[in-house]
Tab-separated table of C-alpha atoms and ligand atoms in Angstrom:
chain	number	residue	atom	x	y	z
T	25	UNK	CA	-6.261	51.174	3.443
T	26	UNK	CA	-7.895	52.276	-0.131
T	27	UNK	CA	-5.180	50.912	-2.511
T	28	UNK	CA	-3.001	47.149	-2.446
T	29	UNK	CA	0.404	47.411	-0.986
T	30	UNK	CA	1.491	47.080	-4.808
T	31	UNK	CA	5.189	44.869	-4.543
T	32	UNK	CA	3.485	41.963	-2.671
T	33	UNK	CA	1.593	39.871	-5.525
T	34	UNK	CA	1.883	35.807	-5.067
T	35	UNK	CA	-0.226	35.827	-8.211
T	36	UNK	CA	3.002	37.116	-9.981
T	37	UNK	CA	4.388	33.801	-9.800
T	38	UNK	CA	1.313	31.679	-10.836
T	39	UNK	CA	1.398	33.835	-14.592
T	40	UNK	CA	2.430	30.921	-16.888
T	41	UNK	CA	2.544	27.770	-17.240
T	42	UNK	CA	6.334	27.680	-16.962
T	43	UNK	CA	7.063	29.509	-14.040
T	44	UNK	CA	4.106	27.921	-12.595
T	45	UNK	CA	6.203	24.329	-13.285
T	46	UNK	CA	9.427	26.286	-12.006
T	47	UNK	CA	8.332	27.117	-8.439
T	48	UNK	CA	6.419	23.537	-7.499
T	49	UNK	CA	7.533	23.160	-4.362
T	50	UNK	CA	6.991	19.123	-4.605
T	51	UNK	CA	6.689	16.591	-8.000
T	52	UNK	CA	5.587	14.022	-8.440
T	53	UNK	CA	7.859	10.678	-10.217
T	54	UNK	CA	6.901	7.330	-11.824
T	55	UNK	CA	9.203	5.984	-9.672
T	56	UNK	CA	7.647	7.558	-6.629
T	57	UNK	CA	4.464	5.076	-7.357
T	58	UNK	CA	4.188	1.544	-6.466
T	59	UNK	CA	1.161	-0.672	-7.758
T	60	UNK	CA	-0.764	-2.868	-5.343
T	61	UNK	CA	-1.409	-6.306	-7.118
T	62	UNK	CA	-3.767	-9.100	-7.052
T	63	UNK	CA	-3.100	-12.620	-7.571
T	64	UNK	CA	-5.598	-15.164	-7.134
T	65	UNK	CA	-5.065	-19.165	-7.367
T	66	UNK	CA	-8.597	-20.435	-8.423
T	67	UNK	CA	-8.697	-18.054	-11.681
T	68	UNK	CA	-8.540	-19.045	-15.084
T	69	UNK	CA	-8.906	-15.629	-16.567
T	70	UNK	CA	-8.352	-12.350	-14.971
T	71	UNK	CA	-11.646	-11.165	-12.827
T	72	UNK	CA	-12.684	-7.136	-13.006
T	73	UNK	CA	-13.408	-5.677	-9.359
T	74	UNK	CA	-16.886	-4.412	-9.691
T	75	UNK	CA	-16.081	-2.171	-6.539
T	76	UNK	CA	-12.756	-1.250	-8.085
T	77	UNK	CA	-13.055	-0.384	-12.044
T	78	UNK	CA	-10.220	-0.947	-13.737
T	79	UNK	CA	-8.676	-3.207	-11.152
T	80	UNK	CA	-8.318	-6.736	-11.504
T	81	UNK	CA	-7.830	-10.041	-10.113
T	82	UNK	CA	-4.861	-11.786	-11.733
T	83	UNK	CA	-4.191	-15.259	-13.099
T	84	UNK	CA	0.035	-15.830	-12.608
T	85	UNK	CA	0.278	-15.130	-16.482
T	86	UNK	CA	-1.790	-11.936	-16.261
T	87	UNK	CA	0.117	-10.834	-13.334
T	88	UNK	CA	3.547	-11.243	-14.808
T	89	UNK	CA	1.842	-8.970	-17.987
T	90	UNK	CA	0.433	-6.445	-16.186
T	91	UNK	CA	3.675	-6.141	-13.581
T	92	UNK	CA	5.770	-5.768	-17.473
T	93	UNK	CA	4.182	-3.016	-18.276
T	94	UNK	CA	4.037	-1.448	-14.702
T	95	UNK	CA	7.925	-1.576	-14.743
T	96	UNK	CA	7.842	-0.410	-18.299
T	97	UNK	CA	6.410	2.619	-17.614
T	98	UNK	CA	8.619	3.234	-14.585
T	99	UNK	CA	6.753	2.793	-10.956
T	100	UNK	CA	9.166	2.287	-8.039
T	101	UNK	CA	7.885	-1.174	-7.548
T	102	UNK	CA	5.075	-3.857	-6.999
T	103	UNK	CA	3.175	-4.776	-3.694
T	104	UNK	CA	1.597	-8.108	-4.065
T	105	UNK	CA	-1.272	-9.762	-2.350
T	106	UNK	CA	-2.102	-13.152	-2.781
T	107	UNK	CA	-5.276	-14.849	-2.821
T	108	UNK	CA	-5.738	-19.014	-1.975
T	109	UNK	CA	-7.901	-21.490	-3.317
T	110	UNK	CA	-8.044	-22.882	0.222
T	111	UNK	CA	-8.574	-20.863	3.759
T	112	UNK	CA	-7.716	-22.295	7.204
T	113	UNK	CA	-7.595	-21.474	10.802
T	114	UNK	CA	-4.311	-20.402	10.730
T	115	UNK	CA	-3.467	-19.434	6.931
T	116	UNK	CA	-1.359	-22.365	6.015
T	117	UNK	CA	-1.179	-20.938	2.694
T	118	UNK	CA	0.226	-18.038	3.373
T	119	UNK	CA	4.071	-19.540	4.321
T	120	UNK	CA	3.602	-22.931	2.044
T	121	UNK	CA	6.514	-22.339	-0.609
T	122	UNK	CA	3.835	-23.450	-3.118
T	123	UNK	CA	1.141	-20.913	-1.739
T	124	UNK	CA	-0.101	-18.516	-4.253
T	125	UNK	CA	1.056	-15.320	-2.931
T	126	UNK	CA	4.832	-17.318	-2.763
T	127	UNK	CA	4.646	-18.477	-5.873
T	128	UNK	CA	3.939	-14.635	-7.893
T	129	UNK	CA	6.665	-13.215	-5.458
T	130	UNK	CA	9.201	-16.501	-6.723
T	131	UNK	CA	7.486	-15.318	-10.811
T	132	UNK	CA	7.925	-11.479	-10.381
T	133	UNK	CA	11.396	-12.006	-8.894
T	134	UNK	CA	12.579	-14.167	-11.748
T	135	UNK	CA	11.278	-12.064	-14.518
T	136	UNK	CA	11.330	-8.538	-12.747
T	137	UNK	CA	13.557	-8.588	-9.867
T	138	UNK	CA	16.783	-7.181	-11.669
T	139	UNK	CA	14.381	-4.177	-12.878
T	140	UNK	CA	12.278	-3.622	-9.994
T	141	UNK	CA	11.544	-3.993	-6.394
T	142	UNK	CA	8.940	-6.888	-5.749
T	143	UNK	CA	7.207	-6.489	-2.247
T	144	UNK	CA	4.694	-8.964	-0.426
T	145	UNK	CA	2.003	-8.125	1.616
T	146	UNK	CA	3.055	-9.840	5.259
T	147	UNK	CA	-0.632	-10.859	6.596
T	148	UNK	CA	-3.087	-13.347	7.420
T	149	UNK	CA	-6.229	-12.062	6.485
T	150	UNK	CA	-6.139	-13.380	3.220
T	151	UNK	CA	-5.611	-16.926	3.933
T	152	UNK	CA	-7.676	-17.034	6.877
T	153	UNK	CA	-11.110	-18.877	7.083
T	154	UNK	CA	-12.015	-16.049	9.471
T	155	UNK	CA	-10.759	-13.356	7.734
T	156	UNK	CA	-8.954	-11.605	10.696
T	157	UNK	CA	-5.065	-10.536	10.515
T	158	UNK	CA	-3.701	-13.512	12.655
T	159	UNK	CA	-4.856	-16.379	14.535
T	160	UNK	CA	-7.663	-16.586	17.063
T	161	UNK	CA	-7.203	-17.203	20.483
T	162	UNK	CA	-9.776	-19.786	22.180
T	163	UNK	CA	-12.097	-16.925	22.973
T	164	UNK	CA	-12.273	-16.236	19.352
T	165	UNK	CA	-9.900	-12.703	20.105
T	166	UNK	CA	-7.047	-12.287	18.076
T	167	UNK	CA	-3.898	-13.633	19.911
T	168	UNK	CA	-0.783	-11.296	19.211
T	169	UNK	CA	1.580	-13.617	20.039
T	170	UNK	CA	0.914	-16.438	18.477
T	171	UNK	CA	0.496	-14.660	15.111
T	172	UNK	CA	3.401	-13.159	15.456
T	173	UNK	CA	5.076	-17.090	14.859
T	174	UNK	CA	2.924	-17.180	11.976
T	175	UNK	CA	4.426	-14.037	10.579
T	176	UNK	CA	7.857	-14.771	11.067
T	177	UNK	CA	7.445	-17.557	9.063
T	178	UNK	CA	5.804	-16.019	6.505
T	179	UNK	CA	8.381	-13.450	6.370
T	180	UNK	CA	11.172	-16.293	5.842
T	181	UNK	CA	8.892	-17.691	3.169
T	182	UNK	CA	8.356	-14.863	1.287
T	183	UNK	CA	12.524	-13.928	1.369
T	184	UNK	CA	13.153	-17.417	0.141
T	185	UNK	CA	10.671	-16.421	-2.929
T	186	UNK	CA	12.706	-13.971	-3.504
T	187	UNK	CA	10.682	-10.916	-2.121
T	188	UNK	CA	12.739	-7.326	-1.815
T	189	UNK	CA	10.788	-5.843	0.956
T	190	UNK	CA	8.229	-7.674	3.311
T	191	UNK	CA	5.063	-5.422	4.145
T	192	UNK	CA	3.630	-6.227	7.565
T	193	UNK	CA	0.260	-5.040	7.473
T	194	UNK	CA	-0.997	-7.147	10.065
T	195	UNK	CA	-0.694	-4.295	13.548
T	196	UNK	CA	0.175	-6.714	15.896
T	197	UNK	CA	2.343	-5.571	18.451
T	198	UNK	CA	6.403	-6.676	17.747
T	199	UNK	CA	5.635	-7.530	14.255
T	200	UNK	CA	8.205	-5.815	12.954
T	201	UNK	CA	11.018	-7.524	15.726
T	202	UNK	CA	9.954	-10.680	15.427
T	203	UNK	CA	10.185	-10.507	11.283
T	204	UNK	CA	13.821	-8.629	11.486
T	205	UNK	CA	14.706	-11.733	14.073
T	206	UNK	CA	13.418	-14.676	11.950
T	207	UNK	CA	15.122	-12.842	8.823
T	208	UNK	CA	17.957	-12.498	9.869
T	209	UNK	CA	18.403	-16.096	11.338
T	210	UNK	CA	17.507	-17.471	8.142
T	211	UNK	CA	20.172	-15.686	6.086
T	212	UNK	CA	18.189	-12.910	5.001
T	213	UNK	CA	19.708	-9.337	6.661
T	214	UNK	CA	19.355	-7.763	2.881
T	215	UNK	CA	15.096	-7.980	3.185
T	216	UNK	CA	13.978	-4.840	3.852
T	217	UNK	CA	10.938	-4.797	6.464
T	218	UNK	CA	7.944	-1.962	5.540
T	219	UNK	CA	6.038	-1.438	8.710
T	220	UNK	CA	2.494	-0.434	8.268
T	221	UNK	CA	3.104	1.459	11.306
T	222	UNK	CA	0.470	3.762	11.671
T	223	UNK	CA	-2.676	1.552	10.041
T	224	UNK	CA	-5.779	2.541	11.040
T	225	UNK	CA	-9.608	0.946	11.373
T	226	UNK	CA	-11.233	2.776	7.946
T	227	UNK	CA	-14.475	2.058	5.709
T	228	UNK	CA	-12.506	3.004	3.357
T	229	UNK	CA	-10.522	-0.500	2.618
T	230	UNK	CA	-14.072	-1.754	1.682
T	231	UNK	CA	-13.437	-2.225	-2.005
T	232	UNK	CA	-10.269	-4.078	-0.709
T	233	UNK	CA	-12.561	-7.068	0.774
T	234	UNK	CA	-14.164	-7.646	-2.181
T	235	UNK	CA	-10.639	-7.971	-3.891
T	236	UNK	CA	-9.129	-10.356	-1.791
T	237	UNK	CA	-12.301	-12.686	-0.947
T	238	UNK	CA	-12.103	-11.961	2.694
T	239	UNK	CA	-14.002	-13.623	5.183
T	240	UNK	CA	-14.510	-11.081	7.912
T	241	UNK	CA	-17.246	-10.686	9.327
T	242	UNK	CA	-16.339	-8.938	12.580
T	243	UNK	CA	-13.894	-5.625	12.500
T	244	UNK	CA	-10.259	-5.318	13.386
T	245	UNK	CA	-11.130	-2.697	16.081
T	246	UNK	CA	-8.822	-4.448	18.552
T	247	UNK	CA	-5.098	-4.427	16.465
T	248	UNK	CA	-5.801	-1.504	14.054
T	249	UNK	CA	-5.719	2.149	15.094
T	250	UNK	CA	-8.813	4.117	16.521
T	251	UNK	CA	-9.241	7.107	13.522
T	252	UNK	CA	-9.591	9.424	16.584
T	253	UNK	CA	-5.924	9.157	17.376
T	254	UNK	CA	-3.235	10.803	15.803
T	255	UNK	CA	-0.630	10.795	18.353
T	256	UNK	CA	-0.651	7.222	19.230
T	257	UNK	CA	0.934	6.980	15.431
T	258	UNK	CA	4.070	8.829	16.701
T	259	UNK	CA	4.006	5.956	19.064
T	260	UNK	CA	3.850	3.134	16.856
T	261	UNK	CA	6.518	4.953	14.869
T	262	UNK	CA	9.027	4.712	17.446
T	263	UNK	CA	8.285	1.655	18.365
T	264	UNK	CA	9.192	0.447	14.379
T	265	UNK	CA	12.177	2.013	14.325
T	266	UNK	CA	12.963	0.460	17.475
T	267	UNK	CA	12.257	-2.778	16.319
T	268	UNK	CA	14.397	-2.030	12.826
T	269	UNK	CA	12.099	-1.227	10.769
T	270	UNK	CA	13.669	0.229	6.874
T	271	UNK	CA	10.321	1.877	5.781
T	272	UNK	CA	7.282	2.925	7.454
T	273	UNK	CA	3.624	3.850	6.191
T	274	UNK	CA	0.665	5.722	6.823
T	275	UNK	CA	-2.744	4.172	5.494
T	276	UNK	CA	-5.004	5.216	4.676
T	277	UNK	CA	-3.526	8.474	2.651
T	278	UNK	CA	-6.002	11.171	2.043
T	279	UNK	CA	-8.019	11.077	5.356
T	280	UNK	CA	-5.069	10.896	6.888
T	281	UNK	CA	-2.976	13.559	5.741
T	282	UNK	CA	-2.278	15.246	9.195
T	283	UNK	CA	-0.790	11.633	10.479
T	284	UNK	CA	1.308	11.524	7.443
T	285	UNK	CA	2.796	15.250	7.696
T	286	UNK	CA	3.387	14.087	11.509
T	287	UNK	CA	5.049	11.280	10.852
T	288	UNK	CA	7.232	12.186	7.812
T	289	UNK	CA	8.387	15.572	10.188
T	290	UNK	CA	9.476	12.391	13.057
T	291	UNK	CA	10.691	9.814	10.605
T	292	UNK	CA	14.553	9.009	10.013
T	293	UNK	CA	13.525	6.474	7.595
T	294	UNK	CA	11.364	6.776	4.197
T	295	UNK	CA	7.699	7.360	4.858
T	296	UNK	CA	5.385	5.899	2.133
T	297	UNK	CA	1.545	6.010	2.485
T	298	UNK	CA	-1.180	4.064	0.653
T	299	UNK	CA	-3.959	5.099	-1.337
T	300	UNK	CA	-6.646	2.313	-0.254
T	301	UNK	CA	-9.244	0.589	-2.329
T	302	UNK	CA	-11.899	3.369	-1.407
T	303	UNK	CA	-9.876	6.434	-1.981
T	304	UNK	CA	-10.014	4.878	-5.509
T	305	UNK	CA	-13.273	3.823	-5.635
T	306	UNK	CA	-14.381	7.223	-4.218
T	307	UNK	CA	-12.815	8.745	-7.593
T	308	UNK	CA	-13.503	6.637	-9.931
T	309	UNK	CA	-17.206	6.365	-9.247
T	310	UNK	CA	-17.848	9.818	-8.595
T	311	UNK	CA	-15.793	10.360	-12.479
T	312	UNK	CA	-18.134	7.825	-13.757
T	313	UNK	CA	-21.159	10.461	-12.357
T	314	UNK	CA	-19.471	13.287	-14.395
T	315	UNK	CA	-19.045	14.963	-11.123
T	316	UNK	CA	-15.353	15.438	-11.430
T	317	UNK	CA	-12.588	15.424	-13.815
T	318	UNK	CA	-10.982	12.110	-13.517
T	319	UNK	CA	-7.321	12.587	-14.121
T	320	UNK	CA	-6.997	16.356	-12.400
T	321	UNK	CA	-8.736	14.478	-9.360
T	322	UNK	CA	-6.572	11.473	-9.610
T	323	UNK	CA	-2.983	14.471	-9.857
T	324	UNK	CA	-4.378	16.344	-7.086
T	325	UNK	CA	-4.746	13.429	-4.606
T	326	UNK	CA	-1.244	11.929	-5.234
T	327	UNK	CA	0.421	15.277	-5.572
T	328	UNK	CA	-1.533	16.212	-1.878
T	329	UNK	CA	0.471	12.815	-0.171
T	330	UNK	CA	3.828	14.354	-1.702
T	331	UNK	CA	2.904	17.950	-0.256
T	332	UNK	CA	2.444	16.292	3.406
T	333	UNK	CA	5.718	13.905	3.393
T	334	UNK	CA	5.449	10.903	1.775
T	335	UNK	CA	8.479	9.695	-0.215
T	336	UNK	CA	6.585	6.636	-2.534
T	337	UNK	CA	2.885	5.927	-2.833
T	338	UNK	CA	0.742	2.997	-3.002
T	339	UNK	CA	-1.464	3.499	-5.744
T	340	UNK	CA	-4.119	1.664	-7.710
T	341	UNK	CA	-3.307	3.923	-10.552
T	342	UNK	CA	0.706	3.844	-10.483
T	343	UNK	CA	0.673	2.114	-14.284
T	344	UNK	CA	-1.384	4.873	-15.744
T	345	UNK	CA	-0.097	7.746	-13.626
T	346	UNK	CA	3.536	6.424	-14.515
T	347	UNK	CA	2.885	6.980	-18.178
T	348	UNK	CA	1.383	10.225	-18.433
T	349	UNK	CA	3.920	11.669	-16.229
T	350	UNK	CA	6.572	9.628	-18.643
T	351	UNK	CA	4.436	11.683	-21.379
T	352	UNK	CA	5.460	14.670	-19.969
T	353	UNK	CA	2.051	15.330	-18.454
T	354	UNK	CA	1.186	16.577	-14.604
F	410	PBG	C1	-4.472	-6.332	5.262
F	410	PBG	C2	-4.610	-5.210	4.293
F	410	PBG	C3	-5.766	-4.467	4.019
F	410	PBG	C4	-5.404	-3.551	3.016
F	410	PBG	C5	-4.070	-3.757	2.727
F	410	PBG	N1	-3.590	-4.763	3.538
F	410	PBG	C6	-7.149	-4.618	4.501
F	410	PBG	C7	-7.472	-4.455	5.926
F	410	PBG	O1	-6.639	-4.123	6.771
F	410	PBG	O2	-8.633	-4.693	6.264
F	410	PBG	C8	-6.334	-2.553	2.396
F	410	PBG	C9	-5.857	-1.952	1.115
F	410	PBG	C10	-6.915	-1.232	0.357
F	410	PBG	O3	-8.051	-1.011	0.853
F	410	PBG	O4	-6.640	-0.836	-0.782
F	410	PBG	N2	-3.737	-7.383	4.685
């Protein structure tokens, strides 16, 4: 052929800015964004992440700031993770009505709760002196069903704060049962359970470690997901729906983008996925370099997790993406 078939041009519709905007096939909205929080008892003053720029470490009254302007500028709600002055063998902070994490739920709620949706993380590793999701078995392995006690309480804990959705990040098996169960004996049907369904083993929550103070010193090879399998996620998902679960999640987001476009095809319920600690990192640092544009970078990834499925977003950057989109900016 020496000449173009001349009536098929996709170009045509990439001419202007305008008709660029008119033929998006997804958008992105502040209320498609929800910010991942960090509240830590010992703090006097709000700590920077060195691994995370911009990300902080809250006091309660920083938190409560910082979560005014999130809702301010319109994110779809706040994910909170708690961090203890005091780590045991079992997290007893983590269900003690005057634990940390507790306490910013019971703060958020008051303040917040008509405006937005306050969620909890639903895990141990934070208030463990080990570090691992749950609680050890005497082998030092982590025993499934005896965390799984441990997070029913902590889901009851967390609804009596006043949390909207519980997140169970944890990947034991019947997680998401046994939290629906204890919920619902305790008067709570209305919490909404967010299954971290398909959760995998990544680098790339290493950031994430520094931010909550964890202890680990071993992996979570044995509860989270092998990166090598994708189908065993379609698995997990109908086990969470068996088990009643309202939302499910993919994490991490961009490495993961085939799971997520599987999973939001299979899903009956909303599909959220989280961009982790070193997705951010990853584009922060290499902005910082000069190696990429900062904001374009930061569109482009968020814009890629609506293109494969997801309905809402974790993001470290939901404040600031919330506003320029509120400005009228991609
Ligand atoms: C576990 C939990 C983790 C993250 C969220 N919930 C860490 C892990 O599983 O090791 C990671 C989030 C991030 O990296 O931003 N409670």
């Amino acid at each position: 052929m020496t000449s173009l078939p001349g009536t098929i041009r996709p170009r045509r519709l990439r001419t202007t800015p305008a008709l660029r905007r008119l033929v998006s096939e997804v958008r992105l909205h502040p209320a498609d964004l929800i910010l991942p929080m960090f509240v830590k008892e010992t703090l006097a003053e709000p700590a920077p992440l060195t691994g995370m720029p911009g990300v902080v470490q809250h006091t309660l009254d920083s938190l409560l700031t910082a979560a005014e302007e999130a809702v301010a500028a319109g994110v779809g709600g706040i994910m909170l993770f708690g961090i203890p002055a005091h780590k045991d063998e079992i997290g007893s902070q983590a269900d003690a009505p005057e634990g940390i994490l507790n306490r910013a739920i019971a703060l958020l709620a008051e303040h917040l709760g008509e405006r937005t949706v306050v969620m909890a993380d639903l895990c141990l590793d934070e208030f463990t002196s080990h570090g691992h999701c749950g609680v050890l078995d005497a082998h030092g392995g982590v025993d499934n069903d005896a965390t799984l006690t441990r997070y029913a309480s902590m889901a009851v804990a967390q609804a009596r704060a006043g949390a909207h959705v519980v997140g169970l990040s944890g990947m034991m098996d019947s997680q998401v049962g046994a939290c629906r169960e204890a919920l619902d004996a305790a008067g709570f049907p209305d919490v909404v359970i967010m299954g971290y369904t398909a959760k995998y083993a990544s680098a790339f929550y290493g950031p994430f470690r520094e931010a909550v103070d964890s202890e680990l010193t071993g992996d979570r090879l044995t509860y989270q997901q092998d990166p090598a399998n994708g189908r065993e996620a379609l698995r997990e998902l109908a086990l969470d729906l068996a088990e009643g679960a309202d939302v499910v999640m993919v994490k991490p987001g961009l490495p993961y983008l085939d799971v997520l476009a599987e999973v939001a095809a299979a899903s009956p319920v909303p599909v959220w996925t989280y961009q982790v600690s070193g997705e951010y990192a990853m584009i922060e640092f290499a902005a910082a370099a000069g190696a990429i544009d900062r904001e374009r970078a930061i569109a482009e990834s968020l814009i890629a997790f609506k293109r494969a499925g997801a309905d809402a977003i974790l993001t470290y950057w939901a404040t600031e993406v919330a506003q320029r989109l509120t400005e009228g900016r991609p």
